[in-house]
């Protein structure tokens, strides 16, 4: 179901991705990409304040489009809170981050806002999160969630009743959450789970011999996936997608 697929847009706003050799797409290429996605039934985009010009480019590309069709999820700026920062400054930065996202995207209501840093869930004694809850209650945010950087953060978010959406990284090359039973538990609790890094920033598409030195330990695993795909007569990317598609409780990928 193409409605379960999400376009990641980090590469649209900055140089991003281990497999990226061409930099950010130009405006014409981005327009073609969005048109092709729309025609295929993919209508969700993942972005963040930290993704450089990504939000602004999305807003410009979708200007004049029916925004009821597109769903854009974004993340709060990762610098809204730092250790030692006082409550007033933290809330000022949070307000500015949300305003910048609305302005760049051309949206009065943000469909989904995630914390870019899970630690911000309890920043300033929970005041930052309570501020976001108030924004949701006022109708300026539809849904709140967190982006988890580690399995430990993912589990902590899962057991938090205030968190309804969680973005996690998992793939055939990172089976930690799968082996820990995270996804069946998420389904039991009724959480919406977004899975990112399905192709590990494009590493899954690289020839094993061309992997950067620090990723050499992945070579054998990637070769094994390719061998299975060859026996099945499918591209290896189909196996990476099939794995996450089959995880219980997973919605958008």
Short mmCIF file of C-alpha atoms in Angstrom, two decimals, residues 74-76 111-118 120-121 128-129 132-133 136 141-148 157 160 162-167 191-192 194:
data_model
loop_
_atom_site.label_atom_id
_atom_site.label_comp_id
_atom_site.label_asym_id
_atom_site.label_seq_id
_atom_site.Cartn_x
_atom_site.Cartn_y
_atom_site.Cartn_z
CA UNK A 74 8.51 17.46 10.99
CA UNK A 75 10.77 17.51 14.03
CA UNK A 76 11.42 20.19 16.59
CA UNK A 111 0.13 17.37 11.16
CA UNK A 112 2.81 15.64 13.24
CA UNK A 113 5.64 17.07 15.33
CA UNK A 114 8.34 14.81 16.74
CA UNK A 115 10.99 15.64 19.30
CA UNK A 116 14.31 15.38 17.48
CA UNK A 117 15.98 14.56 20.81
CA UNK A 118 14.23 12.08 23.09
CA UNK A 120 13.71 16.77 25.45
CA UNK A 121 10.69 14.76 26.58
CA UNK A 128 8.83 21.73 27.11
CA UNK A 129 6.57 18.73 26.52
CA UNK A 132 3.74 21.11 23.06
CA UNK A 133 0.67 19.46 24.56
CA UNK A 136 -1.88 20.39 20.39
CA UNK A 141 -0.45 20.55 16.18
CA UNK A 142 -2.40 17.43 15.29
CA UNK A 143 -0.17 14.69 16.72
CA UNK A 144 2.90 14.61 18.98
CA UNK A 145 5.65 12.04 19.15
CA UNK A 146 9.36 11.44 19.47
CA UNK A 147 12.22 10.32 17.27
CA UNK A 148 14.25 7.64 19.05
CA UNK A 157 9.02 6.26 24.47
CA UNK A 160 5.26 6.65 27.91
CA UNK A 162 1.79 10.62 26.46
CA UNK A 163 3.71 9.60 23.32
CA UNK A 164 1.42 8.42 20.53
CA UNK A 165 3.88 8.31 17.61
CA UNK A 166 7.45 7.01 17.63
CA UNK A 167 10.01 7.08 14.85
CA UNK A 191 1.24 3.24 19.15
CA UNK A 192 1.94 4.52 15.64
CA UNK A 194 7.35 5.14 11.87
#
